[in-house]
């Protein structure tokens, strides 16, 4: 057995101070599965990690960043790396940087840890961006962090919430039977899970079950007028058959023709920009013209870009929305043959 050095003894003494130990225990209760294996043989690093988490909790972000950066040289394995990246994610989230938060949590998740929270954070980000396939993958990874037996009451509440979010994701993908199965899992795990009524209301509205929608709205009203109003607006549109997520919307053929007339004028400038790798600058006008052609989109849509041996591929994102997919199909059907020879267009989720 390796003899404990003077530095190790000093670190142990510092780590065993009541205030440090108390803080570490608090963070372990919140983030145990990702913290417990981290810096297992480096108490000095754990002291700095505890201090960083204290600073994040207290919104002392400048001091937190100093501590986190200092810990980078102490990383010795994947468990250390996962914990540090997770803490950088917490820091970024507290700082209000969603893109950095997503990047750090994603990198942490690549380390193969078994803590649900960063998987859930990434899943919710993707769900909010309507990137359902990516969201679904991360919801399942969050679920896989829990064992089937030995669930605590807190675990059941968390899992109930994750299954509810998964149900919303599956509903957006129009996989309604699977969404109902996810909701049933949520009900079994946590019968009174807050927020589940919102996901249930949408699914009931798709099935035309107005009475059950009203029952869900009554529950939501007790949880907050604002949330209830937002869900009611959504379910009203679904019950009326006008919600573009689930139903087609009439489009103006003249606006489709106007889009291609505009594109014919713009394509030379667009190609020049793309060739110079000014992708956002080149694609943003296309997205704006799509909004002009299809006002029901309500906001500038996402347009992606790919490339193959035939040239550029313009990706029109439909967000799994029935109306958007149908509108884009009509748009591409009207594409002039000469433009088809120079450009490729695909509809993607």
mmCIF file of C-alpha atoms in Angstrom:
data_model
loop_
_atom_site.group_PDB
_atom_site.id
_atom_site.type_symbol
_atom_site.label_atom_id
_atom_site.label_comp_id
_atom_site.label_asym_id
_atom_site.label_seq_id
_atom_site.Cartn_x
_atom_site.Cartn_y
_atom_site.Cartn_z
ATOM 1 C CA UNK A 1 0.000 0.000 0.000
ATOM 2 C CA UNK A 2 1.329 3.395 -1.019
ATOM 3 C CA UNK A 3 2.447 5.518 1.924
ATOM 4 C CA UNK A 4 0.443 8.716 2.306
ATOM 5 C CA UNK A 5 2.584 11.757 1.506
ATOM 6 C CA UNK A 6 2.607 14.978 3.487
ATOM 7 C CA UNK A 7 0.632 16.654 0.712
ATOM 8 C CA UNK A 8 -1.956 13.852 0.855
ATOM 9 C CA UNK A 9 -2.251 14.221 4.628
ATOM 10 C CA UNK A 10 -2.750 17.972 4.320
ATOM 11 C CA UNK A 11 -5.375 17.485 1.612
ATOM 12 C CA UNK A 12 -7.219 14.926 3.729
ATOM 13 C CA UNK A 13 -7.144 17.248 6.725
ATOM 14 C CA UNK A 14 -8.501 20.098 4.607
ATOM 15 C CA UNK A 15 -11.177 17.906 3.026
ATOM 16 C CA UNK A 16 -12.322 16.665 6.434
ATOM 17 C CA UNK A 17 -13.019 20.168 7.699
ATOM 18 C CA UNK A 18 -16.717 20.348 8.599
ATOM 19 C CA UNK A 19 -17.581 23.111 6.133
ATOM 20 C CA UNK A 20 -15.829 21.386 3.214
ATOM 21 C CA UNK A 21 -17.243 17.971 4.057
ATOM 22 C CA UNK A 22 -20.730 19.416 4.487
ATOM 23 C CA UNK A 23 -20.558 21.142 1.088
ATOM 24 C CA UNK A 24 -19.253 17.993 -0.595
ATOM 25 C CA UNK A 25 -22.079 15.946 0.914
ATOM 26 C CA UNK A 26 -24.659 18.460 -0.327
ATOM 27 C CA UNK A 27 -23.293 18.271 -3.857
ATOM 28 C CA UNK A 28 -23.082 14.484 -3.656
ATOM 29 C CA UNK A 29 -26.786 14.304 -2.822
ATOM 30 C CA UNK A 30 -27.548 16.370 -5.917
ATOM 31 C CA UNK A 31 -24.969 15.018 -8.380
ATOM 32 C CA UNK A 32 -23.675 11.831 -6.756
ATOM 33 C CA UNK A 33 -23.509 9.452 -9.739
ATOM 34 C CA UNK A 34 -21.168 11.756 -11.655
ATOM 35 C CA UNK A 35 -19.206 13.129 -8.670
ATOM 36 C CA UNK A 36 -18.655 9.926 -6.692
ATOM 37 C CA UNK A 37 -16.122 8.349 -9.103
ATOM 38 C CA UNK A 38 -14.392 11.643 -9.932
ATOM 39 C CA UNK A 39 -10.919 12.487 -8.584
ATOM 40 C CA UNK A 40 -11.201 9.467 -6.292
ATOM 41 C CA UNK A 41 -7.500 9.551 -5.411
ATOM 42 C CA UNK A 42 -7.043 13.308 -5.484
ATOM 43 C CA UNK A 43 -8.609 15.010 -2.472
ATOM 44 C CA UNK A 44 -7.006 18.324 -3.357
ATOM 45 C CA UNK A 45 -8.910 18.245 -6.661
ATOM 46 C CA UNK A 46 -12.129 17.397 -4.809
ATOM 47 C CA UNK A 47 -11.610 20.425 -2.563
ATOM 48 C CA UNK A 48 -11.315 22.648 -5.644
ATOM 49 C CA UNK A 49 -14.328 20.925 -7.219
ATOM 50 C CA UNK A 50 -16.375 21.537 -4.076
ATOM 51 C CA UNK A 51 -15.342 25.189 -4.068
ATOM 52 C CA UNK A 52 -16.263 25.540 -7.752
ATOM 53 C CA UNK A 53 -19.718 24.069 -7.146
ATOM 54 C CA UNK A 54 -20.205 26.360 -4.152
ATOM 55 C CA UNK A 55 -19.347 29.363 -6.339
ATOM 56 C CA UNK A 56 -21.735 28.203 -9.066
ATOM 57 C CA UNK A 57 -24.525 27.718 -6.529
ATOM 58 C CA UNK A 58 -23.917 31.211 -5.129
ATOM 59 C CA UNK A 59 -23.589 32.706 -8.659
ATOM 60 C CA UNK A 60 -19.980 33.730 -8.081
ATOM 61 C CA UNK A 61 -19.245 32.803 -11.665
ATOM 62 C CA UNK A 62 -15.860 34.476 -12.055
ATOM 63 C CA UNK A 63 -14.479 32.561 -9.069
ATOM 64 C CA UNK A 64 -16.133 29.350 -10.254
ATOM 65 C CA UNK A 65 -14.438 29.635 -13.633
ATOM 66 C CA UNK A 66 -11.020 30.075 -12.015
ATOM 67 C CA UNK A 67 -11.502 26.923 -9.958
ATOM 68 C CA UNK A 68 -12.792 24.907 -12.920
ATOM 69 C CA UNK A 69 -9.922 25.918 -15.164
ATOM 70 C CA UNK A 70 -7.425 25.046 -12.429
ATOM 71 C CA UNK A 71 -8.923 21.547 -12.249
ATOM 72 C CA UNK A 72 -8.197 20.785 -15.908
ATOM 73 C CA UNK A 73 -4.637 19.708 -15.187
ATOM 74 C CA UNK A 74 -5.868 17.272 -12.520
ATOM 75 C CA UNK A 75 -7.984 15.201 -14.939
ATOM 76 C CA UNK A 76 -6.605 11.671 -15.057
ATOM 77 C CA UNK A 77 -9.438 9.536 -16.455
ATOM 78 C CA UNK A 78 -12.905 9.586 -18.021
ATOM 79 C CA UNK A 79 -14.678 9.862 -14.669
ATOM 80 C CA UNK A 80 -12.672 12.993 -13.809
ATOM 81 C CA UNK A 81 -13.339 14.405 -17.269
ATOM 82 C CA UNK A 82 -17.084 13.729 -17.100
ATOM 83 C CA UNK A 83 -17.439 15.470 -13.732
ATOM 84 C CA UNK A 84 -15.416 18.502 -14.795
ATOM 85 C CA UNK A 85 -17.292 18.893 -18.086
ATOM 86 C CA UNK A 86 -20.572 18.557 -16.209
ATOM 87 C CA UNK A 87 -19.517 21.351 -13.850
ATOM 88 C CA UNK A 88 -18.536 23.510 -16.821
ATOM 89 C CA UNK A 89 -22.053 22.812 -18.128
ATOM 90 C CA UNK A 90 -23.593 23.944 -14.843
ATOM 91 C CA UNK A 91 -21.437 27.058 -14.946
ATOM 92 C CA UNK A 92 -22.520 27.831 -18.530
ATOM 93 C CA UNK A 93 -26.175 27.262 -17.671
ATOM 94 C CA UNK A 94 -25.928 29.625 -14.708
ATOM 95 C CA UNK A 95 -24.175 32.169 -16.960
ATOM 96 C CA UNK A 96 -27.060 31.969 -19.430
ATOM 97 C CA UNK A 97 -25.022 30.518 -22.309
ATOM 98 C CA UNK A 98 -27.246 27.830 -23.789
ATOM 99 C CA UNK A 99 -24.851 26.915 -26.598
ATOM 100 C CA UNK A 100 -21.930 26.436 -24.229
ATOM 101 C CA UNK A 101 -24.137 24.504 -21.843
ATOM 102 C CA UNK A 102 -25.179 22.154 -24.643
ATOM 103 C CA UNK A 103 -21.562 21.655 -25.739
ATOM 104 C CA UNK A 104 -20.232 20.853 -22.255
ATOM 105 C CA UNK A 105 -23.078 18.499 -21.345
ATOM 106 C CA UNK A 106 -22.700 16.768 -24.706
ATOM 107 C CA UNK A 107 -18.963 16.280 -24.156
ATOM 108 C CA UNK A 108 -19.638 14.999 -20.631
ATOM 109 C CA UNK A 109 -22.167 12.522 -22.018
ATOM 110 C CA UNK A 110 -19.545 11.145 -24.367
ATOM 111 C CA UNK A 111 -17.582 9.966 -21.313
ATOM 112 C CA UNK A 112 -20.116 7.235 -20.559
ATOM 113 C CA UNK A 113 -21.226 8.384 -17.093
ATOM 114 C CA UNK A 114 -24.400 7.139 -15.388
ATOM 115 C CA UNK A 115 -25.969 10.395 -14.185
ATOM 116 C CA UNK A 116 -29.351 11.268 -15.672
ATOM 117 C CA UNK A 117 -29.216 15.072 -15.425
ATOM 118 C CA UNK A 118 -26.878 16.065 -18.292
ATOM 119 C CA UNK A 119 -28.661 13.629 -20.611
ATOM 120 C CA UNK A 120 -31.981 15.193 -19.614
ATOM 121 C CA UNK A 121 -30.655 18.745 -20.076
ATOM 122 C CA UNK A 122 -29.476 17.939 -23.596
ATOM 123 C CA UNK A 123 -32.753 16.157 -24.393
ATOM 124 C CA UNK A 124 -34.847 19.141 -23.290
ATOM 125 C CA UNK A 125 -32.679 21.514 -25.318
ATOM 126 C CA UNK A 126 -33.202 19.422 -28.439
ATOM 127 C CA UNK A 127 -36.934 19.080 -27.756
ATOM 128 C CA UNK A 128 -37.226 22.859 -27.495
ATOM 129 C CA UNK A 129 -35.443 23.133 -30.844
ATOM 130 C CA UNK A 130 -37.804 20.499 -32.312
ATOM 131 C CA UNK A 131 -34.888 18.156 -32.963
ATOM 132 C CA UNK A 132 -36.985 15.189 -31.905
ATOM 133 C CA UNK A 133 -34.708 12.345 -32.954
ATOM 134 C CA UNK A 134 -31.814 13.730 -30.905
ATOM 135 C CA UNK A 135 -34.138 14.534 -27.990
ATOM 136 C CA UNK A 136 -35.590 11.030 -27.940
ATOM 137 C CA UNK A 137 -32.114 9.474 -27.885
ATOM 138 C CA UNK A 138 -31.094 11.500 -24.841
ATOM 139 C CA UNK A 139 -34.363 10.927 -22.977
ATOM 140 C CA UNK A 140 -33.710 7.195 -23.285
ATOM 141 C CA UNK A 141 -30.146 7.668 -22.033
ATOM 142 C CA UNK A 142 -31.489 9.522 -19.000
ATOM 143 C CA UNK A 143 -33.959 6.688 -18.337
ATOM 144 C CA UNK A 144 -31.172 4.106 -18.650
ATOM 145 C CA UNK A 145 -29.338 5.722 -15.724
ATOM 146 C CA UNK A 146 -31.943 4.309 -13.345
ATOM 147 C CA UNK A 147 -32.196 0.674 -12.374
ATOM 148 C CA UNK A 148 -35.552 -1.068 -12.616
ATOM 149 C CA UNK A 149 -35.517 -1.942 -8.909
ATOM 150 C CA UNK A 150 -34.661 -0.017 -5.802
ATOM 151 C CA UNK A 151 -36.045 3.309 -7.010
ATOM 152 C CA UNK A 152 -36.392 5.971 -4.336
ATOM 153 C CA UNK A 153 -39.402 8.269 -4.188
ATOM 154 C CA UNK A 154 -37.245 11.029 -5.680
ATOM 155 C CA UNK A 155 -36.157 8.686 -8.492
ATOM 156 C CA UNK A 156 -39.795 7.923 -9.302
ATOM 157 C CA UNK A 157 -40.648 11.628 -9.543
ATOM 158 C CA UNK A 158 -37.681 12.254 -11.857
ATOM 159 C CA UNK A 159 -38.431 9.232 -14.026
ATOM 160 C CA UNK A 160 -42.101 10.197 -14.200
ATOM 161 C CA UNK A 161 -41.047 13.592 -15.531
ATOM 162 C CA UNK A 162 -38.594 12.106 -18.039
ATOM 163 C CA UNK A 163 -41.263 9.762 -19.415
ATOM 164 C CA UNK A 164 -43.667 12.706 -19.709
ATOM 165 C CA UNK A 165 -41.102 14.643 -21.737
ATOM 166 C CA UNK A 166 -40.439 11.560 -23.845
ATOM 167 C CA UNK A 167 -44.178 11.322 -24.514
ATOM 168 C CA UNK A 168 -44.223 14.922 -25.753
ATOM 169 C CA UNK A 169 -41.297 14.132 -28.024
ATOM 170 C CA UNK A 170 -42.981 11.026 -29.449
ATOM 171 C CA UNK A 171 -46.216 12.964 -29.965
ATOM 172 C CA UNK A 172 -44.339 15.548 -32.039
ATOM 173 C CA UNK A 173 -42.987 12.653 -34.103
ATOM 174 C CA UNK A 174 -46.597 11.434 -34.597
ATOM 175 C CA UNK A 175 -45.850 8.166 -32.797
ATOM 176 C CA UNK A 176 -48.985 8.306 -30.700
ATOM 177 C CA UNK A 177 -49.169 4.738 -29.403
ATOM 178 C CA UNK A 178 -45.586 4.981 -28.149
ATOM 179 C CA UNK A 179 -46.385 8.353 -26.579
ATOM 180 C CA UNK A 180 -49.310 6.796 -24.699
ATOM 181 C CA UNK A 181 -47.033 3.979 -23.492
ATOM 182 C CA UNK A 182 -44.546 6.562 -22.190
ATOM 183 C CA UNK A 183 -47.352 8.372 -20.354
ATOM 184 C CA UNK A 184 -48.502 5.123 -18.820
ATOM 185 C CA UNK A 185 -44.963 4.522 -17.540
ATOM 186 C CA UNK A 186 -45.047 8.014 -16.054
ATOM 187 C CA UNK A 187 -48.390 7.347 -14.340
ATOM 188 C CA UNK A 188 -47.123 4.074 -12.897
ATOM 189 C CA UNK A 189 -43.961 5.649 -11.534
ATOM 190 C CA UNK A 190 -45.505 8.877 -10.264
ATOM 191 C CA UNK A 191 -49.308 9.071 -10.275
ATOM 192 C CA UNK A 192 -49.376 12.772 -9.413
ATOM 193 C CA UNK A 193 -46.485 14.012 -11.573
ATOM 194 C CA UNK A 194 -46.852 17.774 -12.132
ATOM 195 C CA UNK A 195 -46.985 18.833 -15.774
ATOM 196 C CA UNK A 196 -48.056 15.484 -17.203
ATOM 197 C CA UNK A 197 -51.544 16.839 -17.886
ATOM 198 C CA UNK A 198 -50.064 19.090 -20.584
ATOM 199 C CA UNK A 199 -48.681 16.135 -22.549
ATOM 200 C CA UNK A 200 -51.892 14.176 -21.991
ATOM 201 C CA UNK A 201 -54.059 17.081 -23.194
ATOM 202 C CA UNK A 202 -52.251 17.241 -26.533
ATOM 203 C CA UNK A 203 -52.550 13.505 -27.100
ATOM 204 C CA UNK A 204 -56.242 13.517 -26.191
ATOM 205 C CA UNK A 205 -56.827 16.468 -28.539
ATOM 206 C CA UNK A 206 -55.217 14.559 -31.426
ATOM 207 C CA UNK A 207 -57.668 11.727 -30.711
ATOM 208 C CA UNK A 208 -60.572 14.162 -30.628
ATOM 209 C CA UNK A 209 -61.364 13.415 -26.979
ATOM 210 C CA UNK A 210 -62.520 16.907 -26.013
ATOM 211 C CA UNK A 211 -63.883 15.915 -22.593
ATOM 212 C CA UNK A 212 -60.547 14.446 -21.536
ATOM 213 C CA UNK A 213 -58.776 17.565 -22.831
ATOM 214 C CA UNK A 214 -61.000 19.689 -20.591
ATOM 215 C CA UNK A 215 -60.173 17.489 -17.602
ATOM 216 C CA UNK A 216 -56.461 17.999 -18.240
ATOM 217 C CA UNK A 217 -56.924 21.756 -18.599
ATOM 218 C CA UNK A 218 -58.743 21.832 -15.253
ATOM 219 C CA UNK A 219 -55.708 20.208 -13.641
ATOM 220 C CA UNK A 220 -53.323 22.609 -15.376
ATOM 221 C CA UNK A 221 -55.376 25.597 -14.243
ATOM 222 C CA UNK A 222 -54.591 24.705 -10.636
ATOM 223 C CA UNK A 223 -50.879 24.742 -11.535
ATOM 224 C CA UNK A 224 -50.866 28.142 -13.250
ATOM 225 C CA UNK A 225 -53.070 30.225 -15.533
ATOM 226 C CA UNK A 226 -50.251 30.957 -18.011
ATOM 227 C CA UNK A 227 -49.379 27.310 -18.606
ATOM 228 C CA UNK A 228 -53.036 26.388 -18.903
ATOM 229 C CA UNK A 229 -53.678 29.155 -21.459
ATOM 230 C CA UNK A 230 -50.729 28.050 -23.606
ATOM 231 C CA UNK A 231 -51.856 24.420 -23.630
ATOM 232 C CA UNK A 232 -55.475 25.428 -24.323
ATOM 233 C CA UNK A 233 -54.398 27.474 -27.344
ATOM 234 C CA UNK A 234 -52.524 24.434 -28.624
ATOM 235 C CA UNK A 235 -55.329 21.943 -28.009
ATOM 236 C CA UNK A 236 -57.963 24.304 -29.446
ATOM 237 C CA UNK A 237 -56.025 24.357 -32.702
ATOM 238 C CA UNK A 238 -55.671 20.583 -32.719
ATOM 239 C CA UNK A 239 -59.375 19.980 -32.017
ATOM 240 C CA UNK A 240 -60.250 22.465 -34.778
ATOM 241 C CA UNK A 241 -57.911 20.711 -37.221
ATOM 242 C CA UNK A 242 -55.861 23.867 -37.831
ATOM 243 C CA UNK A 243 -52.650 23.248 -35.882
ATOM 244 C CA UNK A 244 -49.843 23.066 -38.497
ATOM 245 C CA UNK A 245 -47.964 20.530 -36.392
ATOM 246 C CA UNK A 246 -50.652 17.941 -37.072
ATOM 247 C CA UNK A 247 -52.678 19.189 -40.050
ATOM 248 C CA UNK A 248 -52.032 20.597 -43.510
ATOM 249 C CA UNK A 249 -52.532 24.311 -44.131
ATOM 250 C CA UNK A 250 -53.600 25.810 -47.456
ATOM 251 C CA UNK A 251 -50.779 27.533 -49.343
ATOM 252 C CA UNK A 252 -50.762 30.263 -51.971
ATOM 253 C CA UNK A 253 -49.562 28.892 -55.320
ATOM 254 C CA UNK A 254 -48.637 32.410 -56.454
ATOM 255 C CA UNK A 255 -46.297 32.768 -53.493
ATOM 256 C CA UNK A 256 -44.634 29.480 -54.401
ATOM 257 C CA UNK A 257 -44.074 30.747 -57.940
ATOM 258 C CA UNK A 258 -42.742 34.030 -56.529
ATOM 259 C CA UNK A 259 -40.256 32.106 -54.377
ATOM 260 C CA UNK A 260 -38.723 30.385 -57.402
ATOM 261 C CA UNK A 261 -38.622 33.650 -59.357
ATOM 262 C CA UNK A 262 -36.728 35.208 -56.473
ATOM 263 C CA UNK A 263 -34.419 32.185 -56.152
ATOM 264 C CA UNK A 264 -33.499 32.390 -59.850
ATOM 265 C CA UNK A 265 -32.354 35.969 -59.265
ATOM 266 C CA UNK A 266 -30.509 35.136 -56.040
ATOM 267 C CA UNK A 267 -28.837 31.801 -56.779
ATOM 268 C CA UNK A 268 -25.659 33.288 -58.295
ATOM 269 C CA UNK A 269 -25.028 35.430 -55.226
ATOM 270 C CA UNK A 270 -25.911 32.520 -52.966
ATOM 271 C CA UNK A 271 -23.430 30.166 -54.616
ATOM 272 C CA UNK A 272 -20.694 32.772 -54.371
ATOM 273 C CA UNK A 273 -21.337 33.140 -50.647
ATOM 274 C CA UNK A 274 -21.437 29.385 -50.070
ATOM 275 C CA UNK A 275 -18.227 28.912 -52.030
ATOM 276 C CA UNK A 276 -16.588 31.389 -49.633
ATOM 277 C CA UNK A 277 -18.021 29.358 -46.715
ATOM 278 C CA UNK A 278 -20.335 32.206 -45.694
ATOM 279 C CA UNK A 279 -23.101 29.731 -45.027
ATOM 280 C CA UNK A 280 -25.344 31.737 -42.703
ATOM 281 C CA UNK A 281 -25.109 34.787 -44.942
ATOM 282 C CA UNK A 282 -25.982 32.693 -47.967
ATOM 283 C CA UNK A 283 -28.864 30.723 -46.457
ATOM 284 C CA UNK A 284 -30.603 33.367 -44.326
ATOM 285 C CA UNK A 285 -32.256 35.102 -47.337
ATOM 286 C CA UNK A 286 -33.629 31.711 -48.437
ATOM 287 C CA UNK A 287 -35.137 31.160 -44.994
ATOM 288 C CA UNK A 288 -36.701 34.636 -45.046
ATOM 289 C CA UNK A 289 -38.242 33.990 -48.457
ATOM 290 C CA UNK A 290 -39.688 30.715 -47.197
ATOM 291 C CA UNK A 291 -41.414 32.631 -44.418
ATOM 292 C CA UNK A 292 -42.835 35.017 -47.024
ATOM 293 C CA UNK A 293 -44.115 32.084 -49.062
ATOM 294 C CA UNK A 294 -45.566 30.275 -46.049
ATOM 295 C CA UNK A 295 -46.622 32.833 -43.398
ATOM 296 C CA UNK A 296 -48.085 30.115 -41.170
ATOM 297 C CA UNK A 297 -44.494 29.260 -40.203
ATOM 298 C CA UNK A 298 -44.674 32.402 -38.005
ATOM 299 C CA UNK A 299 -40.880 32.554 -37.630
ATOM 300 C CA UNK A 300 -37.883 32.208 -39.933
ATOM 301 C CA UNK A 301 -37.402 28.467 -40.533
ATOM 302 C CA UNK A 302 -34.196 26.490 -40.258
ATOM 303 C CA UNK A 303 -32.450 25.801 -43.556
ATOM 304 C CA UNK A 304 -29.502 23.413 -43.549
ATOM 305 C CA UNK A 305 -26.773 22.741 -46.065
ATOM 306 C CA UNK A 306 -24.988 19.667 -47.297
ATOM 307 C CA UNK A 307 -22.759 18.822 -50.211
ATOM 308 C CA UNK A 308 -22.147 15.788 -52.393
ATOM 309 C CA UNK A 309 -20.465 15.034 -55.718
ATOM 310 C CA UNK A 310 -23.271 16.838 -57.560
ATOM 311 C CA UNK A 311 -22.922 20.046 -55.553
ATOM 312 C CA UNK A 312 -24.796 21.778 -52.754
ATOM 313 C CA UNK A 313 -27.807 20.191 -51.038
ATOM 314 C CA UNK A 314 -30.263 22.620 -49.441
ATOM 315 C CA UNK A 315 -32.044 20.982 -46.501
ATOM 316 C CA UNK A 316 -35.525 22.270 -45.687
ATOM 317 C CA UNK A 317 -36.305 21.389 -42.068
ATOM 318 C CA UNK A 318 -39.923 20.407 -41.460
ATOM 319 C CA UNK A 319 -39.676 19.942 -37.639
ATOM 320 C CA UNK A 320 -41.964 16.896 -38.027
ATOM 321 C CA UNK A 321 -44.823 19.335 -38.750
ATOM 322 C CA UNK A 322 -47.414 17.977 -41.193
ATOM 323 C CA UNK A 323 -48.191 21.396 -42.661
ATOM 324 C CA UNK A 324 -44.556 22.323 -43.196
ATOM 325 C CA UNK A 325 -43.718 18.994 -44.831
ATOM 326 C CA UNK A 326 -46.734 19.286 -47.166
ATOM 327 C CA UNK A 327 -45.888 22.897 -48.050
ATOM 328 C CA UNK A 328 -42.289 22.008 -48.847
ATOM 329 C CA UNK A 329 -43.421 19.086 -51.010
ATOM 330 C CA UNK A 330 -45.551 21.500 -53.053
ATOM 331 C CA UNK A 331 -42.652 23.923 -53.228
ATOM 332 C CA UNK A 332 -40.248 21.309 -54.578
ATOM 333 C CA UNK A 333 -42.839 19.982 -57.013
ATOM 334 C CA UNK A 334 -42.962 23.480 -58.539
ATOM 335 C CA UNK A 335 -39.182 23.867 -58.780
ATOM 336 C CA UNK A 336 -38.142 24.820 -62.350
ATOM 337 C CA UNK A 337 -36.136 22.173 -64.185
ATOM 338 C CA UNK A 338 -33.111 24.423 -64.791
ATOM 339 C CA UNK A 339 -32.814 25.132 -61.062
ATOM 340 C CA UNK A 340 -33.066 21.386 -60.357
ATOM 341 C CA UNK A 341 -30.058 20.898 -62.625
ATOM 342 C CA UNK A 342 -27.963 23.250 -60.476
ATOM 343 C CA UNK A 343 -29.291 22.660 -56.952
ATOM 344 C CA UNK A 344 -30.527 19.778 -54.848
ATOM 345 C CA UNK A 345 -33.285 20.242 -52.290
ATOM 346 C CA UNK A 346 -34.352 17.737 -49.642
ATOM 347 C CA UNK A 347 -36.925 17.824 -46.853
ATOM 348 C CA UNK A 348 -35.438 16.745 -43.532
ATOM 349 C CA UNK A 349 -36.509 16.674 -39.908
#
